């Protein structure tokens, strides 16, 4: 899958997660995957590293970029990694230090930026606060995640306006979930406000763990279709991307979540 | 960057599920089910519900029961119940059955017009003029649709100026509103903007509506673009009823629930109760034995909000 994605023109492909297989069995083969993929020049293959141990394992396996996952919700942090936001940031500081010493760029994610499955509404000020901390720690980019997809263009605008006061827009990315069908509209608003980095998942892989049967990530194909229509350059070949989506859906024996892909298969 | 203050305060939702939606569903729906669906929708706050089509049952078997449906539904005060009338005969039939508003369907593509109703755009406009003339005499409002506003399944690209030209003809002949339809859902915010810029040179914004299909997942982004430009009328279909006849297995109409969710989030008033629409959507999906096309409904039923 990753090798096929590397041929599409995508410049960044999140390869795996160096987290304990006890928590995330799907990513247990992180070392093999990291060592097995073709690493094309000009393409970045970041990996998740929740703590120093994971970071060290990642670097040993050849990783050249890592990501850390913060959250704008205390309850979410507690339920997810069993500590407070403050404590999680302290753990990340260890990773930041080691990364700085190894000249490894670090991307920071902030979850629950437009709503939390436990707390409900999340204040834009809180998102701005956590983003600022992660940026100040040394993350080169902050990806703002609408983790449960409840955001709308209204809440996206409000949240970005607050965050942009603390972090330059050039260092911001949006990670929208399509659980309520709002992803592309939310991404459009972010683009209108100057954001120029967007996270997406081929074939819309990845459901929502908080809403059984509902969708999760926005499909890369649908995003690229929209950006093409807007005349915005991405460097991505949509046909190759769709072919990659077809490959992984066949392998997983599932239907694609990409509407562009669905529409393009005519009989 | 468009400011939040440029968005309309109120957006009128035109619910096309019972007509456009059901017309594009394979299963023939019993008359009672259609009537029940419309009655449920009448209680949601929706200001306009497209009920049926007075077209020959030979062409559209799903709408063969147009008279029974028209006569069988509850008519709630403050709710409009438009019906499609492709020609004068259909118009008279509709009025006899109690219709108080009608719609005519034009297209911005000659090939589409030919394939769909077997005549040129000009010939179709002449037929519609017969309808608008009669309608004017009887004080019946007429809504005009322009299909293929952002692309055609036969011609491919459609020039914005053509859309503007057809829209202007429909408006001049007396249509109070022109609904611009992205019939195959190929439009994007880029093409939506260009098309609307051309059309609004000929027709006041307040007389424009957008009818977006979600075949390529672009509907909400396209609708957002339209409302940022001042359009304040949006067509949608409960549960996203109605697939795309031009792309097998693909989706068609945008789901009313998903549109309302977005508009609520933008602080725009629609007068519509989202939960009530989800319940009507649940009713019709159960009756059709199919999954909803609304992501809001899917997520809400999953998380137990409903």
XYZ file of C-alpha atoms in Angstrom:
573
model
C 0.000 0.000 0.000
C 2.714 2.439 1.041
C 4.802 1.661 -2.039
C 1.829 2.342 -4.309
C 1.102 5.598 -2.464
C 4.726 6.584 -3.011
C 4.082 6.516 -6.783
C 1.081 8.862 -6.731
C 2.875 12.154 -6.151
C 1.974 12.364 -2.465
C 4.815 14.005 -0.564
C 4.023 12.756 2.925
C 2.836 9.285 3.897
C 2.318 8.392 7.551
C 3.812 4.897 7.625
C 3.141 3.351 11.029
C 3.050 3.830 14.792
C 5.772 2.891 17.284
C 3.331 2.123 20.052
C 3.133 -1.055 22.129
C 1.418 -3.900 20.226
C -0.522 -4.549 23.430
C -2.460 -1.306 22.776
C -2.495 -1.265 18.965
C -2.044 -4.772 17.538
C -2.535 -3.495 13.969
C 0.758 -1.610 14.242
C 2.732 -4.441 15.886
C 4.842 -4.856 12.738
C 6.045 -1.269 12.821
C 9.732 -2.182 12.583
C 9.205 -4.532 9.617
C 7.045 -2.018 7.767
C 9.492 0.816 8.356
C 12.382 -1.281 7.136
C 10.459 -2.879 4.267
C 9.047 0.121 2.396
C 10.700 1.822 -0.586
C 11.701 5.267 0.624
C 11.534 7.518 -2.408
C 13.558 10.726 -2.413
C 11.456 13.828 -1.761
C 8.861 11.867 0.209
C 8.542 12.007 3.972
C 7.482 8.910 5.957
C 6.573 10.166 9.455
C 5.675 7.711 12.204
C 3.802 8.111 15.465
C 5.891 8.035 18.620
C 3.881 8.415 21.816
C 6.930 8.467 24.108
C 10.731 8.329 24.252
C 10.849 4.545 23.996
C 8.786 4.610 20.822
C 10.935 7.416 19.457
C 14.111 5.457 19.981
C 12.642 2.342 18.366
C 11.486 4.467 15.426
C 14.886 6.027 14.839
C 16.574 2.626 15.150
C 14.213 1.336 12.460
C 15.180 4.195 10.132
C 12.509 6.841 10.764
C 13.474 10.375 9.737
C 10.356 12.172 11.010
C 8.010 11.552 13.933
C 4.635 12.715 15.202
C 3.201 13.221 18.676
C -0.501 13.287 19.552
C -1.847 15.851 22.001
C -5.483 16.728 22.675
C -7.570 19.781 23.508
C -9.710 17.779 25.932
C -8.695 16.648 29.434
C -11.239 13.818 29.512
C -10.144 12.518 26.108
C -6.504 12.533 27.219
C -7.413 10.718 30.428
C -9.427 8.043 28.607
C -6.942 7.663 25.774
C -3.520 7.727 27.470
C -4.452 7.831 31.135
C -2.952 11.167 32.112
C -3.721 14.889 31.979
C -2.904 17.179 29.030
C -0.112 18.733 31.112
C 1.413 15.322 31.886
C 1.208 14.270 28.237
C 3.079 17.407 27.196
C 5.810 16.622 29.708
C 6.205 13.172 28.159
C 6.393 14.756 24.731
C 9.101 17.122 25.915
C 11.363 14.077 26.309
C 10.674 13.151 22.695
C 11.254 16.748 21.577
C 14.617 16.866 23.279
C 15.810 13.622 21.704
C 14.439 14.698 18.319
C 16.228 18.029 18.536
C 19.491 16.254 19.298
C 18.971 13.868 16.371
C 17.745 16.632 13.988
C 14.474 14.765 13.532
C 11.474 16.981 12.645
C 8.421 16.486 14.858
C 4.792 17.032 13.817
C 2.277 17.746 16.549
C -1.355 16.620 16.393
C -4.091 18.153 18.500
C -7.163 15.917 18.797
C -10.743 16.974 19.555
C -10.323 20.489 18.175
C -13.982 20.829 17.191
C -15.571 18.553 19.796
C -14.890 15.669 22.157
C -16.730 12.349 22.491
C -16.666 12.789 26.293
C -16.637 16.537 26.976
C -18.806 17.606 24.052
C -18.024 21.207 23.178
C -14.345 22.273 23.182
C -13.362 25.933 23.506
C -11.342 27.451 20.690
C -9.122 29.067 23.320
C -8.164 25.651 24.698
C -7.201 24.441 21.217
C -5.103 27.562 20.736
C -3.409 27.013 24.105
C -2.418 23.397 23.431
C -1.335 24.207 19.864
C 0.834 27.058 21.093
C 2.516 24.813 23.664
C 3.274 22.119 21.116
C 4.560 24.655 18.609
C 6.765 26.303 21.224
C 8.156 22.900 22.181
C 9.492 22.596 18.653
C 6.850 20.891 16.512
C 7.307 22.272 12.989
C 3.648 21.770 12.128
C 0.433 21.391 14.136
C -2.303 19.204 12.663
C -5.696 20.175 14.095
C -7.917 17.131 14.260
C -11.706 17.048 14.217
C -11.514 13.625 15.822
C -15.221 12.781 15.808
C -16.112 14.816 12.729
C -18.689 16.977 14.495
C -17.208 20.233 13.253
C -18.880 22.498 10.710
C -17.571 25.448 8.686
C -18.831 27.644 11.548
C -16.851 25.954 14.314
C -13.840 25.463 12.024
C -13.646 29.191 11.324
C -13.958 30.080 15.017
C -11.304 27.558 16.064
C -8.814 28.556 13.356
C -9.234 32.255 14.106
C -8.207 31.534 17.724
C -5.303 29.240 16.833
C -3.933 31.579 14.171
C -3.392 34.207 16.859
C -0.842 31.859 18.488
C 0.621 29.794 15.650
C 1.511 31.058 12.155
C -0.921 29.720 9.527
C 2.013 28.341 7.538
C 2.591 25.871 10.390
C -1.019 24.680 10.538
C -2.720 21.651 9.024
C -6.270 20.324 9.273
C -7.218 16.706 9.861
C -10.950 16.464 9.256
C -13.149 13.455 9.794
C -16.181 12.914 7.596
C -18.379 11.224 10.186
C -21.108 13.869 9.720
C -20.312 14.512 6.044
C -18.759 17.915 6.850
C -15.119 17.241 6.007
C -14.776 18.833 2.567
C -16.811 21.899 3.583
C -14.610 22.262 6.694
C -11.442 21.860 4.636
C -12.704 24.498 2.170
C -13.109 27.003 4.990
C -9.623 26.190 6.307
C -8.171 26.783 2.828
C -10.033 30.093 2.585
C -8.354 31.118 5.843
C -4.887 30.321 4.515
C -4.254 26.760 5.687
C -2.327 24.855 3.042
C -1.684 21.431 4.570
C -4.507 18.870 4.647
C -4.531 15.335 6.060
C -6.584 12.664 4.289
C -6.785 8.894 3.980
C -6.834 6.891 0.742
C -10.270 5.369 0.128
C -11.379 7.069 3.353
C -9.832 4.218 5.334
C -10.460 4.279 9.048
C -13.904 4.300 10.613
C -14.875 6.181 13.721
C -14.190 4.265 16.948
C -16.815 6.398 18.720
C -19.732 5.762 16.336
C -20.078 2.142 15.285
C -20.463 1.842 11.516
C -19.931 5.530 10.866
C -17.160 6.807 8.629
C -13.992 8.500 9.840
C -11.185 9.958 7.770
C -11.953 12.014 4.692
C -11.023 10.242 1.448
C -7.875 11.539 -0.253
C -9.464 10.983 -3.684
C -12.439 13.224 -2.842
C -10.113 15.900 -1.449
C -7.852 15.860 -4.522
C -10.931 16.033 -6.796
C -12.057 19.198 -5.007
C -8.585 20.795 -5.060
C -8.214 20.006 -8.778
C -11.563 21.716 -9.381
C -10.318 24.752 -7.453
C -7.189 24.905 -9.608
C -5.003 24.246 -6.544
C -1.828 22.310 -7.250
C -1.141 19.157 -5.200
C 1.205 17.166 -7.424
C -1.002 14.105 -6.889
C -2.159 11.876 -9.762
C -5.823 11.169 -9.019
C -6.031 8.052 -11.196
C -2.998 6.453 -9.511
C -4.519 7.355 -6.163
C -7.818 5.688 -7.084
C -5.931 2.593 -8.230
C -4.192 2.472 -4.852
C -7.553 2.787 -3.117
C -8.928 -0.074 -5.215
C -5.924 -2.194 -4.238
C -6.341 -1.744 -0.489
C -10.122 -2.139 -0.593
C -9.772 -5.409 -2.469
C -7.149 -6.566 0.022
C -9.438 -5.660 2.912
C -12.495 -7.013 1.098
C -14.417 -3.827 1.699
C -16.066 -1.030 -0.223
C -14.307 2.269 -0.663
C -15.464 5.301 1.341
C -14.434 7.585 -1.513
C -17.362 8.910 -3.528
C -15.068 9.862 -6.402
C -13.876 6.282 -6.577
C -17.431 4.941 -6.345
C -18.660 7.250 -9.108
C -15.767 6.449 -11.369
C -16.573 2.745 -11.480
C -19.233 2.708 -14.161
C -20.626 -0.478 -15.652
C -11.631 35.331 2.426
C -15.411 35.575 2.700
C -16.536 36.976 6.024
C -19.036 35.117 8.162
C -21.302 38.159 7.995
C -21.837 37.673 4.243
C -23.782 34.468 4.771
C -27.582 34.631 4.529
C -29.367 34.690 7.892
C -32.075 32.372 6.654
C -31.915 29.622 4.071
C -34.977 28.023 2.544
C -34.624 24.275 2.143
C -36.588 22.720 -0.720
C -37.110 19.040 0.065
C -37.068 16.963 -3.136
C -36.955 13.479 -1.602
C -40.527 12.409 -2.350
C -40.131 13.299 -6.036
C -36.520 13.531 -7.226
C -35.419 11.101 -4.534
C -38.026 8.386 -4.994
C -37.993 8.774 -8.789
C -34.396 7.589 -8.755
C -34.930 4.665 -6.416
C -35.365 1.243 -8.002
C -38.090 -0.026 -5.712
C -41.619 1.168 -6.608
C -42.949 2.719 -3.423
C -46.594 2.163 -2.431
C -48.812 5.257 -2.529
C -49.513 5.056 1.219
C -45.798 5.094 1.990
C -45.269 8.155 -0.207
C -48.139 9.957 1.524
C -46.852 9.024 4.979
C -43.357 10.240 4.086
C -44.696 13.581 2.885
C -46.904 13.934 5.966
C -43.929 13.302 8.244
C -41.839 15.821 6.308
C -44.655 18.374 6.644
C -44.127 18.322 10.419
C -40.384 19.029 10.333
C -40.531 22.738 9.544
C -39.499 22.291 5.919
C -41.038 25.180 3.951
C -41.295 23.363 0.602
C -41.739 19.695 -0.273
C -41.724 18.512 -3.880
C -44.559 16.020 -3.907
C -44.729 14.238 -7.252
C -44.504 14.577 -10.997
C -47.398 14.863 -13.455
C -45.575 13.028 -16.177
C -46.774 10.020 -18.170
C -46.543 6.828 -16.114
C -45.072 5.199 -19.227
C -41.910 7.253 -18.703
C -41.800 7.415 -14.925
C -43.675 4.488 -13.371
C -42.655 5.568 -9.866
C -44.804 8.679 -10.234
C -47.834 6.925 -11.768
C -49.857 7.596 -8.608
C -49.411 11.364 -8.836
C -53.118 12.156 -8.500
C -53.618 9.896 -5.484
C -50.558 11.267 -3.732
C -51.548 14.878 -4.427
C -55.039 14.304 -3.116
C -53.949 12.067 -0.226
C -51.410 14.266 1.550
C -52.083 16.598 4.463
C -51.547 20.216 3.415
C -49.905 22.116 6.273
C -50.276 25.892 6.302
C -47.026 27.662 5.441
C -45.687 24.676 3.489
C -45.496 24.682 -0.314
C -46.160 21.456 -2.216
C -44.777 21.972 -5.753
C -45.134 19.288 -8.453
C -43.348 18.730 -11.732
C -45.273 19.543 -14.892
C -43.301 18.887 -18.083
C -46.006 20.288 -20.374
C -49.452 21.888 -20.541
C -51.272 18.578 -20.223
C -49.374 17.737 -17.041
C -50.072 21.232 -15.756
C -53.830 20.942 -16.184
C -53.794 17.512 -14.602
C -51.830 18.877 -11.646
C -54.233 21.775 -11.085
C -57.212 19.443 -11.296
C -55.609 17.315 -8.592
C -55.198 20.349 -6.333
C -51.626 21.528 -7.007
C -50.927 25.157 -6.085
C -47.329 25.372 -7.362
C -45.551 23.719 -10.272
C -42.022 23.230 -11.625
C -40.575 22.969 -15.124
C -37.233 21.300 -15.943
C -34.894 22.880 -18.489
C -31.276 21.973 -19.204
C -28.097 23.778 -20.129
C -27.070 20.987 -22.491
C -28.602 20.235 -25.897
C -27.562 16.578 -25.765
C -29.109 16.117 -22.341
C -32.318 17.787 -23.463
C -32.463 15.540 -26.522
C -31.752 12.335 -24.595
C -34.045 13.189 -21.704
C -37.124 14.726 -23.320
C -36.387 14.182 -27.011
C -36.307 17.809 -28.088
C -33.915 20.770 -28.249
C -33.516 23.281 -25.420
C -35.440 25.845 -27.484
C -38.321 23.461 -28.136
C -38.509 22.600 -24.443
C -38.585 26.295 -23.499
C -41.502 26.817 -25.880
C -43.422 24.036 -24.128
C -42.629 25.570 -20.750
C -43.855 28.930 -21.929
C -47.273 27.392 -22.493
C -47.187 26.256 -18.869
C -46.014 29.597 -17.462
C -48.674 31.431 -19.465
C -51.455 29.268 -18.100
C -49.926 29.410 -14.650
C -49.839 33.221 -14.725
C -53.519 33.328 -15.629
C -54.316 31.167 -12.628
C -51.847 32.807 -10.210
C -49.876 29.584 -9.877
C -46.174 30.139 -9.094
C -43.714 28.269 -11.344
C -40.209 27.184 -10.363
C -37.665 26.608 -13.127
C -34.893 23.996 -12.942
C -31.750 24.075 -15.083
C -30.103 20.661 -15.282
C -26.423 20.032 -16.084
C -25.394 23.392 -14.672
C -21.882 22.152 -13.843
C -21.443 19.330 -16.354
C -23.340 16.933 -18.612
C -23.145 13.136 -18.807
C -23.052 13.388 -22.627
C -21.365 16.713 -23.424
C -18.963 16.830 -20.493
C -18.099 20.460 -19.833
C -20.944 23.022 -19.834
C -20.140 26.724 -20.252
C -21.429 29.053 -17.531
C -22.790 31.439 -20.170
C -25.121 28.731 -21.474
C -26.446 28.143 -17.954
C -26.996 31.896 -17.608
C -28.794 32.045 -20.952
C -31.238 29.226 -20.170
C -31.795 30.552 -16.638
C -32.582 33.999 -17.996
C -35.142 32.566 -20.452
C -36.897 30.661 -17.673
C -36.874 33.702 -15.390
C -38.159 36.031 -18.106
C -41.046 33.717 -18.907
C -42.201 33.995 -15.328
C -40.435 31.409 -13.149
C -40.127 32.981 -9.689
C -37.063 30.928 -8.812
C -34.381 29.113 -10.805
C -32.853 25.989 -9.284
C -29.402 25.309 -10.760
C -28.757 21.579 -10.785
C -25.418 19.812 -10.721
C -27.147 16.799 -12.236
C -24.199 14.382 -12.185
C -22.447 15.891 -9.165
C -19.201 16.642 -11.027
C -19.073 20.253 -9.883
C -16.544 21.628 -7.412
C -16.362 24.933 -5.513
C -14.285 26.199 -8.461
C -16.882 25.499 -11.159
C -19.776 26.454 -8.845
C -18.277 29.910 -8.341
C -17.724 30.485 -12.075
C -21.220 29.344 -12.963
C -22.918 31.466 -10.308
C -20.915 34.526 -11.297
C -22.233 34.172 -14.854
C -25.832 33.490 -13.811
C -26.121 36.286 -11.264
C -25.338 38.784 -13.985
C -28.706 37.862 -15.513
C -30.864 36.942 -12.509
C -31.148 38.428 -9.021
C -29.437 36.261 -6.380
C -32.649 36.101 -4.374
C -34.257 34.176 -7.252
C -31.528 31.525 -7.339
C -31.344 28.092 -5.732
C -28.745 25.328 -5.920
C -29.549 21.643 -6.386
C -26.311 19.771 -5.768
C -25.696 16.086 -6.199
C -23.173 14.338 -3.998
C -21.967 11.770 -6.540
C -18.346 12.925 -6.131
C -18.707 13.964 -2.484
C -18.616 17.670 -3.404
C -22.169 18.711 -2.549
C -21.688 20.383 0.832
C -18.544 22.194 -0.296
C -20.441 23.390 -3.401
C -23.430 24.476 -1.319
C -21.127 26.341 1.056
C -19.591 28.162 -1.906
C -23.056 29.098 -3.182
C -24.249 30.435 0.146
C -21.013 32.381 0.610
C -21.960 34.095 -2.656
C -25.405 34.919 -1.279
C -27.614 32.100 -2.570
C -30.301 31.461 0.049
C -32.297 28.505 -1.309
C -30.933 24.949 -1.231
C -32.514 21.751 -2.568
C -31.847 18.473 -0.786
C -33.358 15.031 -0.273
C -34.172 13.334 3.015
C -31.733 10.476 3.697
C -30.033 11.385 0.414
C -32.718 9.449 -1.463
C -32.161 9.037 -5.160
C -29.088 7.478 -6.711
C -27.421 8.710 -9.863
C -28.891 7.209 -13.036
C -25.606 7.967 -14.870
C -23.181 6.207 -12.531
C -24.344 2.806 -11.362
C -24.185 2.399 -7.612
C -23.126 5.963 -7.048
C -25.030 8.417 -4.879
C -27.149 11.304 -6.129
C -28.985 13.931 -4.117
C -27.332 15.498 -1.105
C -28.922 14.468 2.195
C -31.179 17.066 3.835
C -29.913 16.022 7.269
C -26.288 16.716 6.317
C -27.191 20.117 4.837
C -29.112 21.160 7.926
C -26.315 19.997 10.208
C -23.935 22.276 8.313
C -26.313 25.243 8.287
C -27.029 24.829 12.015
C -23.276 24.874 12.630
C -23.027 28.108 10.643
C -25.752 29.689 12.775
C -28.036 29.979 9.749
C -31.766 29.658 10.418
C -33.753 27.146 8.363
C -36.783 26.574 10.566
C -36.222 22.844 10.214
C -36.018 20.346 13.080
C -33.072 18.072 12.287
C -34.258 15.207 14.493
C -37.677 15.210 12.856
C -36.037 14.957 9.425
C -33.855 12.086 10.648
C -36.964 10.282 11.822
C -38.673 10.757 8.462
C -35.462 9.508 6.851
C -35.471 6.472 9.105
C -39.094 5.787 8.168
C -38.491 5.832 4.424
C -35.244 3.849 4.608
C -36.978 1.160 6.612
C -39.829 1.110 4.081
C -37.321 0.876 1.207
C -35.163 -1.616 3.095
C -32.056 0.427 2.431
C -29.329 2.219 4.344
C -29.519 5.978 4.629
C -27.153 8.079 2.518
C -27.030 10.698 5.257
C -23.824 10.643 7.261
C -25.441 12.655 10.037
C -28.197 10.058 10.349
C -25.670 7.216 10.257
C -23.530 8.786 12.973
C -26.493 9.778 15.114
C -28.078 6.360 15.079
C -24.696 4.784 15.853
C -23.949 6.946 18.843
C -27.448 6.533 20.197
C -28.316 10.190 19.846
C -31.499 8.934 18.206
